[in-house]
Amino acid sequence: QKEVEQDPGPLSVPEGAIVSLNCTYSNSAFQYFMWYRQYSRKGPELLMYTYSSGNKEDGRFTAQVDKSSKYISLFIRDSQPSDSATYLCAMRSSGGSYIPTFGRGTSLIVHP
Amino acid sequence: EPEVTQTPSHQVTQMGQEVILRCVPISNHLYFYWYRQILGQKVEFLVSFYNNEISEKSEIFDDQFSVERPDGSNFTLKIRSTKLEDSAMYFCARGGGTSNQPQHFGDGTRLSIL
């Protein structure tokens, strides 16, 4: 089983839709969870950074962590064509190595 | 606006040649990282650098690779005797004030080995 699983998509939604992006993981030691947005030929841009379980909201974005299910989600409300990008989840433990493990990314297309 | 500037944006090199990829932080940071992303695959960690020393490296970071901070500002990744499979995007990232902080990436260098 891969350490971090993420459906590569593409996920195609109409403008204004609520988007749900998800990752599952197997390592119960993961405590820090990140979502990055990556436009074509650009570097990953940090969107959300959360610790342990719970929700975190920032504008149209909400990150949700369910450690009991080893499942994290990123919700995008009122999606815009400019949200079209690849969304990467990443996570790491709180001790030992501080290097995050990345998912493969989900390609999101928001069409007008 | 990325917090580190990477040059060149695209490097084309013949197999067997050496390449040097450069990263310049916008402000003074202690933690730096190099990652690579082969087309269609996930971001892979190569090496982390703290206070001018390698702090952690992956299995990918073998003797073919080296990192330096030659002038205390620029941060370089050198790949000796390049192979076709080294073709990838290479990202530099900077950490926050502590190793607990998330990483912020540059826009990368696209390395094409012919």
XYZ file of N, CA and C in Angstrom:
678
model
N 0.857 -1.204 0.000
C 0.000 0.000 0.000
C 0.879 1.236 0.000
N 0.586 2.184 -0.910
C 1.354 3.406 -0.967
C 1.073 4.229 0.267
N 2.062 5.032 0.646
C 1.940 5.788 1.881
C 0.867 6.873 1.779
N 0.797 7.543 0.628
C -0.198 8.582 0.402
C -0.858 8.319 -0.951
N -2.171 8.183 -0.938
C -2.921 7.909 -2.162
C -3.773 9.111 -2.525
N -3.733 9.448 -3.815
C -4.515 10.589 -4.289
C -4.957 10.285 -5.708
N -6.227 10.413 -5.977
C -6.761 10.141 -7.305
C -6.251 11.198 -8.270
N -5.595 10.822 -9.357
C -5.016 11.829 -10.259
C -6.031 12.609 -11.073
N -7.290 12.113 -11.166
C -8.316 12.790 -11.944
C -8.093 12.557 -13.441
N -8.467 13.511 -14.306
C -8.882 14.859 -13.952
C -10.309 14.922 -13.408
N -10.527 15.933 -12.554
C -11.832 16.226 -12.033
C -12.325 17.485 -12.742
N -13.431 17.378 -13.457
C -13.949 18.492 -14.245
C -15.266 18.939 -13.644
N -15.357 20.232 -13.305
C -16.565 20.766 -12.667
C -16.941 22.082 -13.334
N -18.204 22.463 -13.252
C -18.597 23.776 -13.777
C -18.248 24.873 -12.784
N -18.055 26.051 -13.304
C -17.775 27.217 -12.466
C -18.862 27.374 -11.414
N -18.450 27.674 -10.179
C -19.403 27.851 -9.094
C -19.640 26.604 -8.273
N -19.176 25.464 -8.744
C -19.395 24.210 -8.022
C -18.536 24.147 -6.765
N -18.944 23.306 -5.844
C -18.125 22.982 -4.679
C -17.270 21.771 -5.055
N -15.977 21.920 -4.849
C -15.040 20.864 -5.219
C -14.547 20.170 -3.961
N -14.461 18.863 -4.025
C -13.912 18.086 -2.921
C -12.729 17.272 -3.432
N -11.568 17.518 -2.850
C -10.344 16.795 -3.207
C -9.892 16.012 -1.983
N -9.406 14.813 -2.198
C -9.156 13.922 -1.064
C -7.831 13.175 -1.171
N -7.320 12.802 -0.011
C -6.152 11.926 0.076
C -6.361 10.947 1.216
N -5.868 9.746 1.023
C -5.821 8.781 2.118
C -4.364 8.452 2.390
N -4.095 8.009 3.596
C -2.721 7.681 3.944
C -2.694 6.492 4.877
N -1.526 5.899 5.009
C -1.417 4.684 5.808
C -0.606 4.884 7.089
N 0.216 5.919 7.125
C 1.116 6.124 8.262
C 0.417 6.894 9.376
N 0.097 6.229 10.463
C -0.628 6.868 11.559
C 0.218 7.911 12.285
N 1.508 7.977 11.997
C 2.377 8.969 12.640
C 2.252 10.353 12.009
N 1.610 10.458 10.852
C 1.471 11.763 10.207
C 0.635 12.682 11.079
N 1.161 13.896 11.308
C 0.472 14.862 12.163
C 0.250 16.203 11.459
N 1.097 16.513 10.489
C 1.001 17.781 9.769
C 0.540 17.494 8.348
N -0.437 18.288 7.914
C -1.051 18.039 6.618
C -1.079 19.326 5.809
N -0.700 19.212 4.564
C -0.594 20.377 3.696
C -1.307 20.137 2.379
N -1.815 21.210 1.836
C -2.341 21.197 0.475
C -1.579 22.253 -0.322
N -1.103 21.822 -1.473
C -0.422 22.722 -2.400
C -1.209 22.771 -3.701
N -1.145 23.920 -4.350
C -1.727 24.086 -5.680
C -0.562 24.260 -6.643
N -0.622 23.560 -7.758
C 0.451 23.640 -8.741
C -0.128 23.916 -10.118
N 0.181 25.095 -10.642
C -0.188 25.407 -12.021
C 0.853 24.795 -12.940
N 0.459 24.644 -14.204
C 1.338 24.017 -15.176
C 2.669 24.762 -15.258
N 3.756 24.025 -15.178
C 5.114 24.557 -15.295
C 5.462 25.565 -14.195
N 4.802 25.426 -13.049
C 5.110 26.256 -11.891
C 5.390 25.358 -10.693
N 5.937 25.961 -9.642
C 6.177 25.194 -8.429
C 4.934 25.074 -7.581
N 4.897 24.096 -6.679
C 3.763 23.977 -5.755
C 3.662 25.214 -4.863
N 2.439 25.686 -4.703
C 2.155 26.874 -3.887
C 1.347 26.428 -2.674
N 1.839 26.726 -1.486
C 1.158 26.281 -0.268
C -0.203 26.968 -0.120
N -1.238 26.145 0.050
C -2.590 26.671 0.264
C -3.011 26.558 1.729
N -2.816 25.398 2.303
C -3.305 25.133 3.654
C -2.293 24.288 4.413
N -2.177 24.558 5.683
C -1.244 23.831 6.556
C -1.959 23.593 7.870
N -2.205 22.328 8.190
C -2.964 22.015 9.397
C -2.234 20.983 10.236
N -2.564 21.007 11.504
C -1.963 20.071 12.444
C -3.059 19.210 13.057
N -2.852 17.919 13.034
C -3.754 16.936 13.637
C -5.149 17.011 13.021
N -6.154 16.590 13.738
C -7.502 16.502 13.181
C -8.247 17.823 13.262
N -9.328 17.924 12.487
C -10.165 19.105 12.534
C -10.233 19.814 11.208
N -10.859 20.978 11.251
C -11.069 21.800 10.061
C -10.283 23.094 10.148
N -9.921 23.598 8.978
C -9.309 24.923 8.890
C -9.855 25.600 7.651
N -10.285 26.846 7.807
C -10.886 27.555 6.687
C -10.045 28.780 6.336
N -9.919 29.024 5.021
C -9.213 30.215 4.559
C -9.885 30.658 3.269
N -10.742 31.656 3.386
C -11.473 32.136 2.218
C -12.380 31.058 1.653
N -12.188 30.745 0.385
C -13.031 29.732 -0.258
C -12.543 28.307 0.012
N -11.429 28.173 0.691
C -10.817 26.863 0.918
C -11.033 26.377 2.353
N -11.371 25.103 2.481
C -11.481 24.464 3.781
C -10.720 23.155 3.748
N -9.818 22.986 4.698
C -9.086 21.733 4.831
C -9.669 20.964 6.001
N -9.818 19.675 5.796
C -10.415 18.812 6.812
C -9.520 17.593 7.005
N -9.279 17.238 8.253
C -8.438 16.083 8.556
C -9.216 15.137 9.471
N -9.283 13.893 9.077
C -9.894 12.848 9.902
C -8.829 11.784 10.155
N -8.139 11.917 11.262
C -7.027 11.004 11.540
C -7.516 9.592 11.826
N -8.716 9.447 12.365
C -9.216 8.102 12.670
C -9.408 7.299 11.395
N -9.769 7.989 10.312
C -9.962 7.318 9.023
C -8.748 7.451 8.124
N -7.765 8.218 8.575
C -6.560 8.491 7.764
C -6.988 9.072 6.404
N -7.727 10.165 6.486
C -8.370 10.743 5.305
C -8.341 12.253 5.454
N -7.864 12.950 4.415
C -7.903 14.400 4.452
C -8.596 14.918 3.207
N -9.193 16.093 3.339
C -9.947 16.670 2.234
C -9.639 18.152 2.114
N -9.777 18.639 0.904
C -9.740 20.071 0.619
C -11.017 20.399 -0.131
N -11.786 21.349 0.415
C -13.005 21.797 -0.242
C -12.768 23.192 -0.815
N -13.235 23.387 -2.024
C -13.169 24.693 -2.669
C -14.603 25.116 -2.967
N -14.994 26.234 -2.370
C -16.353 26.745 -2.628
C -16.318 27.715 -3.790
N -17.453 27.847 -4.471
C -17.580 28.803 -5.567
C -16.362 28.719 -6.494
N -16.113 27.549 -7.021
C -14.904 27.326 -7.819
C -14.882 28.239 -9.051
N -13.672 28.663 -9.399
C -13.441 29.576 -10.514
C -12.537 28.906 -11.548
N -12.615 29.337 -12.804
C -11.687 28.782 -13.803
C -10.224 28.936 -13.389
N -9.919 29.988 -12.627
C -8.538 30.191 -12.174
C -8.109 29.157 -11.125
N -9.057 28.387 -10.603
C -8.717 27.300 -9.678
C -8.225 26.066 -10.426
N -8.324 26.075 -11.747
C -7.875 24.931 -12.540
C -6.368 24.752 -12.357
N -5.991 23.624 -11.812
C -4.595 23.363 -11.457
C -4.518 21.932 -10.937
N -3.327 21.526 -10.569
C -3.154 20.247 -9.885
C -3.004 20.520 -8.393
N -3.723 19.781 -7.588
C -3.714 19.963 -6.140
C -2.993 18.778 -5.497
N -1.945 19.101 -4.762
C -1.114 18.088 -4.127
C -1.374 18.071 -2.630
N -1.597 16.902 -2.068
C -1.598 16.799 -0.625
C -0.196 16.361 -0.192
N 0.170 16.750 1.003
C 1.458 16.355 1.562
C 1.293 16.222 3.072
N 2.063 15.367 3.671
C 1.927 15.160 5.100
C 3.213 14.622 5.692
N 3.388 14.869 6.994
C 4.581 14.389 7.657
C 4.303 14.172 9.141
N 5.228 13.497 9.778
C 5.077 13.241 11.205
C 5.596 14.436 12.001
N 5.401 14.402 13.300
C 5.840 15.513 14.143
C 7.243 15.291 14.679
N 7.783 14.128 14.553
C 9.131 13.860 15.042
C 9.944 13.173 13.971
N 11.222 12.963 14.235
C 12.050 12.300 13.241
C 12.231 13.174 12.020
N 11.939 12.650 10.852
C 12.107 13.406 9.622
C 11.019 14.470 9.474
N 11.450 15.671 9.060
C 10.497 16.747 8.795
C 10.145 16.824 7.316
N 10.550 15.852 6.560
C 10.309 15.866 5.129
C 8.923 15.321 4.838
N 8.090 16.080 4.138
C 6.737 15.593 3.841
C 6.728 14.546 2.738
N 5.719 13.703 2.795
C 5.432 12.753 1.720
C 4.285 13.320 0.904
N 4.480 13.369 -0.403
C 3.488 13.966 -1.290
C 2.613 12.900 -1.941
N 1.354 13.290 -2.209
C 0.521 12.506 -3.095
C 0.854 12.869 -4.534
N 0.279 12.124 -5.481
C 0.574 12.359 -6.897
C -0.100 13.609 -7.429
N -1.105 14.113 -6.715
C -1.818 15.282 -7.197
C -3.087 14.927 -7.946
N -4.100 15.781 -7.793
C -5.352 15.649 -8.540
C -5.477 16.833 -9.473
N -5.672 16.562 -10.745
C -5.862 17.618 -11.727
C -7.312 18.087 -11.693
N -7.509 19.376 -11.468
C -8.839 19.978 -11.415
C -9.033 20.908 -12.597
N -10.165 20.747 -13.267
C -10.535 21.642 -14.366
C -11.875 22.261 -14.019
N -11.899 23.585 -13.927
C -13.147 24.307 -13.689
C -13.498 25.018 -14.985
N -14.592 24.601 -15.602
C -14.935 25.191 -16.902
C -16.041 26.232 -16.730
N -15.931 27.319 -17.529
C -16.901 28.426 -17.404
C -18.306 27.985 -17.779
N 4.062 35.315 -6.082
C 5.510 35.490 -6.215
C 6.224 34.444 -5.363
N 7.008 33.564 -6.012
C 7.697 32.528 -5.239
C 8.714 33.148 -4.281
N 9.016 32.435 -3.219
C 9.907 32.962 -2.195
C 11.354 32.591 -2.443
N 11.581 31.753 -3.448
C 12.935 31.484 -3.899
C 12.926 31.622 -5.416
N 14.028 32.091 -5.963
C 14.165 32.249 -7.407
C 15.103 31.187 -7.925
N 14.657 30.451 -8.937
C 15.481 29.391 -9.484
C 15.936 29.741 -10.894
N 17.192 29.431 -11.176
C 17.732 29.617 -12.516
C 18.567 28.413 -12.917
N 18.600 28.085 -14.211
C 17.734 28.622 -15.261
C 16.333 28.056 -15.146
N 15.403 28.588 -15.912
C 14.057 28.031 -15.886
C 14.015 26.730 -16.688
N 14.879 26.640 -17.702
C 14.949 25.434 -18.522
C 16.403 25.187 -18.906
N 16.858 23.971 -18.710
C 18.233 23.587 -19.033
C 18.182 22.336 -19.901
N 18.841 22.443 -21.059
C 18.944 21.284 -21.948
C 20.406 20.872 -21.986
N 20.675 19.623 -21.728
C 22.051 19.145 -21.587
C 22.199 17.779 -22.231
N 23.378 17.550 -22.786
C 23.681 16.242 -23.339
C 23.944 15.243 -22.210
N 23.521 14.027 -22.412
C 23.772 12.972 -21.448
C 25.268 12.878 -21.143
N 25.574 12.726 -19.877
C 26.972 12.624 -19.462
C 27.571 13.940 -19.009
N 26.910 15.039 -19.333
C 27.409 16.353 -18.920
C 26.985 16.664 -17.486
N 27.659 17.638 -16.925
C 27.336 18.105 -15.576
C 26.414 19.313 -15.665
N 25.463 19.416 -14.743
C 24.613 20.603 -14.696
C 24.619 21.168 -13.281
N 24.449 22.474 -13.210
C 24.323 23.150 -11.919
C 23.029 23.948 -11.939
N 22.175 23.647 -10.982
C 20.909 24.355 -10.846
C 21.026 25.292 -9.643
N 20.489 26.493 -9.794
C 20.688 27.515 -8.757
C 19.374 27.965 -8.122
N 19.477 28.319 -6.872
C 18.330 28.754 -6.087
C 18.777 29.955 -5.265
N 18.010 31.031 -5.321
C 18.337 32.228 -4.560
C 17.144 32.588 -3.692
N 17.308 32.574 -2.373
C 16.181 32.936 -1.511
C 15.911 34.432 -1.557
N 14.639 34.799 -1.372
C 14.273 36.207 -1.343
C 14.757 36.841 -0.046
N 14.674 36.132 1.038
C 15.169 36.644 2.310
C 15.999 35.561 2.974
N 16.583 35.870 4.073
C 17.532 34.969 4.704
C 16.828 33.813 5.413
N 17.099 32.595 4.957
C 16.527 31.425 5.594
C 17.615 30.411 5.876
N 17.359 29.565 6.842
C 18.342 28.563 7.206
C 18.071 27.204 6.565
N 16.793 26.928 6.306
C 16.412 25.613 5.810
C 16.151 25.678 4.318
N 16.777 24.778 3.564
C 16.548 24.671 2.123
C 16.402 23.214 1.735
N 15.684 23.019 0.659
C 15.390 21.667 0.208
C 15.450 21.634 -1.313
N 15.822 20.480 -1.822
C 15.700 20.212 -3.265
C 14.770 19.015 -3.447
N 13.880 19.182 -4.412
C 12.964 18.121 -4.798
C 13.037 17.959 -6.314
N 12.578 16.820 -6.791
C 12.398 16.685 -8.224
C 11.013 16.111 -8.502
N 10.540 16.371 -9.711
C 9.235 15.857 -10.127
C 9.362 15.409 -11.575
N 9.431 14.115 -11.759
C 9.421 13.555 -13.107
C 8.020 13.731 -13.676
N 7.937 14.013 -14.958
C 6.658 14.316 -15.603
C 5.605 13.258 -15.279
N 4.485 13.730 -14.728
C 3.379 12.835 -14.429
C 3.506 12.080 -13.122
N 4.609 12.321 -12.402
C 4.818 11.606 -11.149
C 4.809 12.578 -9.971
N 4.921 12.032 -8.787
C 4.797 12.904 -7.622
C 6.110 13.594 -7.287
N 6.007 14.600 -6.468
C 7.172 15.349 -6.003
C 7.994 14.442 -5.083
N 9.297 14.361 -5.356
C 10.173 13.477 -4.583
C 11.267 14.293 -3.899
N 11.491 14.026 -2.656
C 12.515 14.700 -1.876
C 13.909 14.223 -2.298
N 14.829 15.163 -2.402
C 16.224 14.819 -2.683
C 17.100 15.038 -1.450
N 17.117 16.307 -0.960
C 18.059 16.640 0.099
C 17.578 17.870 0.848
N 17.900 17.921 2.133
C 17.634 19.127 2.912
C 18.957 19.680 3.418
N 18.987 20.968 3.626
C 20.227 21.691 3.915
C 19.910 22.673 5.023
N 20.617 22.553 6.142
C 20.381 23.444 7.283
C 21.692 24.019 7.752
N 21.727 25.319 7.846
C 22.914 25.988 8.385
C 24.178 25.549 7.640
N 24.045 25.487 6.327
C 25.160 25.167 5.431
C 25.668 23.730 5.508
N 24.813 22.841 5.984
C 25.175 21.422 5.993
C 23.987 20.580 5.560
N 24.260 19.429 4.939
C 23.190 18.511 4.600
C 22.627 17.937 5.895
N 21.301 18.046 6.070
C 20.681 17.501 7.275
C 19.978 16.180 7.002
N 19.525 15.975 5.778
C 18.836 14.733 5.436
C 18.904 14.549 3.920
N 18.980 13.311 3.488
C 18.956 13.042 2.057
C 18.221 11.747 1.780
N 17.676 11.644 0.579
C 16.928 10.454 0.202
C 17.836 9.479 -0.539
N 17.273 8.323 -0.848
C 18.029 7.314 -1.599
C 18.362 7.805 -3.007
N 17.557 8.727 -3.520
C 17.809 9.257 -4.861
C 19.104 10.071 -4.859
N 19.372 10.728 -3.778
C 20.525 11.641 -3.684
C 21.795 10.829 -3.465
N 22.302 10.273 -4.558
C 23.512 9.449 -4.456
C 24.739 10.280 -4.832
N 25.844 9.611 -5.101
C 27.103 10.302 -5.371
C 27.060 11.174 -6.620
N 26.041 11.001 -7.425
C 25.897 11.815 -8.629
C 25.506 13.265 -8.277
N 24.941 13.433 -7.100
C 24.400 14.720 -6.704
C 25.271 15.365 -5.622
N 25.285 16.700 -5.624
C 25.905 17.421 -4.526
C 25.207 18.765 -4.380
N 25.260 19.322 -3.173
C 24.682 20.643 -2.926
C 25.719 21.511 -2.259
N 25.593 22.811 -2.532
C 26.516 23.765 -1.943
C 25.786 25.081 -1.733
N 26.357 25.877 -0.823
C 25.924 27.259 -0.697
C 27.210 28.082 -0.767
N 27.756 28.227 -1.949
C 29.121 28.731 -2.115
C 29.368 30.136 -1.597
N 28.388 31.011 -1.675
C 28.635 32.399 -1.255
C 27.710 32.813 -0.119
N 27.103 31.869 0.548
C 26.213 32.165 1.663
C 24.846 32.637 1.239
N 24.624 32.772 -0.058
C 23.329 33.232 -0.551
C 22.771 32.214 -1.534
N 23.407 32.102 -2.709
C 22.965 31.112 -3.685
C 23.104 29.703 -3.139
N 22.172 28.860 -3.564
C 22.136 27.479 -3.107
C 22.097 26.633 -4.377
N 23.059 25.752 -4.574
C 23.155 25.054 -5.849
C 22.992 23.552 -5.689
N 22.445 22.945 -6.739
C 22.373 21.492 -6.865
C 23.183 21.123 -8.101
N 24.183 20.300 -7.910
C 25.010 19.854 -9.023
C 24.705 18.393 -9.322
N 24.514 18.114 -10.602
C 24.292 16.729 -11.038
C 25.422 16.383 -11.981
N 26.219 15.430 -11.585
C 27.366 15.012 -12.409
C 26.935 13.894 -13.354
N 27.566 13.855 -14.518
C 27.366 12.761 -15.462
C 25.871 12.424 -15.611
N 25.141 13.389 -16.138
C 23.690 13.252 -16.213
C 23.255 12.066 -17.063
N 22.101 11.507 -16.674
C 21.502 10.381 -17.378
C 20.139 10.824 -17.916
N 19.629 10.055 -18.879
C 18.328 10.390 -19.452
C 17.242 10.480 -18.378
N 17.325 9.586 -17.407
C 16.295 9.545 -16.364
C 16.386 10.692 -15.358
N 17.395 11.548 -15.514
C 17.472 12.744 -14.676
C 16.572 13.855 -15.199
N 15.991 13.655 -16.363
C 15.072 14.645 -16.922
C 13.866 14.788 -15.998
N 13.633 16.005 -15.525
C 12.574 16.247 -14.541
C 12.513 17.742 -14.264
N 11.510 18.127 -13.482
C 11.497 19.460 -12.878
C 12.223 19.353 -11.545
N 13.101 20.298 -11.288
C 13.815 20.332 -10.019
C 13.380 21.582 -9.255
N 12.881 21.372 -8.062
C 12.378 22.476 -7.254
C 13.262 22.696 -6.040
N 13.538 23.956 -5.804
C 14.148 24.370 -4.559
C 13.023 24.843 -3.654
N 13.131 24.597 -2.377
C 12.144 25.080 -1.424
C 12.875 25.628 -0.215
N 12.267 26.601 0.406
C 12.821 27.107 1.652
C 11.861 26.761 2.789
N 12.434 26.538 3.958
C 11.615 26.270 5.122
C 11.388 27.546 5.900
N 10.649 27.428 6.989
C 10.392 28.578 7.824
C 11.510 28.751 8.848
N 11.228 29.457 9.887
C 12.239 29.718 10.903
C 12.615 28.493 11.712
N 11.732 27.498 11.710
C 12.037 26.234 12.379
C 11.728 25.103 11.415
N 12.226 23.919 11.729
C 11.978 22.786 10.838
C 10.517 22.364 10.876
N 9.730 22.940 11.796
C 8.320 22.606 11.912
C 7.457 23.300 10.866
N 7.996 24.293 10.224
C 7.225 25.096 9.290
C 7.148 24.429 7.922
N 6.067 24.719 7.180
C 5.929 24.107 5.855
C 6.933 24.698 4.878
N 7.091 24.028 3.764
C 8.051 24.467 2.778
C 7.376 25.283 1.683
N 8.116 26.249 1.162
C 7.633 27.110 0.101
C 8.551 26.939 -1.095
N 7.931 26.647 -2.228
C 8.691 26.232 -3.404
C 8.953 27.369 -4.384
N 10.048 27.222 -5.112
C 10.287 28.059 -6.275
C 9.555 27.496 -7.482
N 9.704 28.148 -8.613
C 9.015 27.721 -9.828
C 9.749 26.621 -10.579
N 10.916 26.260 -10.121
C 11.574 25.087 -10.654
C 12.454 25.334 -11.856
N 13.318 24.371 -12.123
C 14.112 24.313 -13.346
C 13.720 23.044 -14.074
N 13.353 23.212 -15.331
C 13.032 22.034 -16.138
C 14.320 21.537 -16.773
N 14.739 20.356 -16.396
C 15.984 19.772 -16.903
C 15.652 18.722 -17.951
N 16.192 18.931 -19.146
C 15.984 17.983 -20.241
C 17.325 17.402 -20.636
N 17.465 16.102 -20.528
C 18.713 15.416 -20.886
C 18.508 14.729 -22.236
N 19.385 15.037 -23.171
C 19.255 14.479 -24.528
C 20.234 13.337 -24.751
